[in-house]
mmCIF file of C-alpha atoms in Angstrom:
data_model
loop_
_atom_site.group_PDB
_atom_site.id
_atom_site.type_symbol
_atom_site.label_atom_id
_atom_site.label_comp_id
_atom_site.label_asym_id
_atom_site.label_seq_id
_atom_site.Cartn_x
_atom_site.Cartn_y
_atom_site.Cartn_z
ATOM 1 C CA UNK A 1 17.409 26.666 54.567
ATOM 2 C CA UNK A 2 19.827 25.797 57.371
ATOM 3 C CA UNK A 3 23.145 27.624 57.001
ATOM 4 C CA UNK A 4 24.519 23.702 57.595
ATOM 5 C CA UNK A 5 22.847 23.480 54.165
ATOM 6 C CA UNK A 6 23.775 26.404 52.627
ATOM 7 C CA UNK A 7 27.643 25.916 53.392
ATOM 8 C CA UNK A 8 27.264 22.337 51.940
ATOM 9 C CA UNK A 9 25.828 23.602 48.541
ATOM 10 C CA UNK A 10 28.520 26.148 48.535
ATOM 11 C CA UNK A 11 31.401 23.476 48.913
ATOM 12 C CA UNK A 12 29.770 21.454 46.925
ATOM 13 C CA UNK A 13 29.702 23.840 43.968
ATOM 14 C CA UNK A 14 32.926 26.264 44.398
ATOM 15 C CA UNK A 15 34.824 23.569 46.765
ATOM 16 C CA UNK A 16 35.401 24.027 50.459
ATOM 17 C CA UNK A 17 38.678 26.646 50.078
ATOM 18 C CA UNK A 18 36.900 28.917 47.278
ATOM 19 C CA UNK A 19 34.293 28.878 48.499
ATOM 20 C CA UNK A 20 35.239 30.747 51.755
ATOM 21 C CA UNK A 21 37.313 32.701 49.656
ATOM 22 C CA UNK A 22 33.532 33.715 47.805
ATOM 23 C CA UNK A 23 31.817 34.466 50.890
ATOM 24 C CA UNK A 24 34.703 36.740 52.075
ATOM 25 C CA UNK A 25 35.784 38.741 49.327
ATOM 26 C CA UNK A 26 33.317 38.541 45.836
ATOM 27 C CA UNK A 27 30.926 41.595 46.053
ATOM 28 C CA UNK A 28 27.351 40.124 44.853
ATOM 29 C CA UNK A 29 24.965 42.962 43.410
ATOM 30 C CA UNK A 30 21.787 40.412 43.911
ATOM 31 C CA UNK A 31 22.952 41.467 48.279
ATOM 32 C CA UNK A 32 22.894 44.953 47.587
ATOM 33 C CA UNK A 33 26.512 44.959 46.557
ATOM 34 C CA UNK A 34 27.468 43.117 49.585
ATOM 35 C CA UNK A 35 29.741 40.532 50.249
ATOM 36 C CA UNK A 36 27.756 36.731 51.918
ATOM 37 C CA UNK A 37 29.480 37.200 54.896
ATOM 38 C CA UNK A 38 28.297 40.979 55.252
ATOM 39 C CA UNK A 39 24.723 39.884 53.768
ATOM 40 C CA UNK A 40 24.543 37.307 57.026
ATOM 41 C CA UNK A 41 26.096 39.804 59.588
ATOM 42 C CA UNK A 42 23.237 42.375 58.327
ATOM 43 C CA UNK A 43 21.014 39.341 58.820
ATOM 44 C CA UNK A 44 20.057 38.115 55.804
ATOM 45 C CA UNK A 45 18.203 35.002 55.119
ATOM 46 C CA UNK A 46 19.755 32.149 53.971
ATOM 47 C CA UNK A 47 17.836 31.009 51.059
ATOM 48 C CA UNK A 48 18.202 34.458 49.835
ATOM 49 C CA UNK A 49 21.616 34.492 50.115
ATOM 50 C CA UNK A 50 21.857 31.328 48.470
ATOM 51 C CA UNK A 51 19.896 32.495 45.081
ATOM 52 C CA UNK A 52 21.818 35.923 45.314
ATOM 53 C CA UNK A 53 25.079 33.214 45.129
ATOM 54 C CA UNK A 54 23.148 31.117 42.439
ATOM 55 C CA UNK A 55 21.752 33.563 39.756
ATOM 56 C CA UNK A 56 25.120 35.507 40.416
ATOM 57 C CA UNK A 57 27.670 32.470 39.595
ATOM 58 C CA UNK A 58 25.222 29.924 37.468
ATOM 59 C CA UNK A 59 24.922 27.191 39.740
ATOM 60 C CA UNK A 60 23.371 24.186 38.631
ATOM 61 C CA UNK A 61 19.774 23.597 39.163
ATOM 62 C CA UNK A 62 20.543 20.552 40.577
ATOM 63 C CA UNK A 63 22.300 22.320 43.773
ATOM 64 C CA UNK A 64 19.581 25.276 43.482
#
């Protein structure tokens, strides 16, 4: 997954202003109790960002 893609499913699902807010400040156990942006500055993947993001906030499967 592109992070092009990955920022579109997140706007998508949280909107474009919460969902920076997310990526800066919610604390996700699924990334090792880190925050997205810390999970991609440790260099994380993408798509397992985005299912840390999905199992952790129950985003449709239809955005999955």
């Amino acid at each position: 997954m592109r992070l092009t893609a990955f920022w579109t499913r997140m706007n998508q699902h949280f909107g474009e202003g919460y969902a920076e807010s997310i990526a800066k400040d919610q604390v996700i156990a699924e990334l090792g109790g880190r925050t997205v942006e810390q999970a991609f500055a440790d260099g994380a993947d993408t798509r397992s960002v985005w299912k840390a993001v999905c199992a952790a906030f129950d985003v449709p499967e239809r955005l999955r």
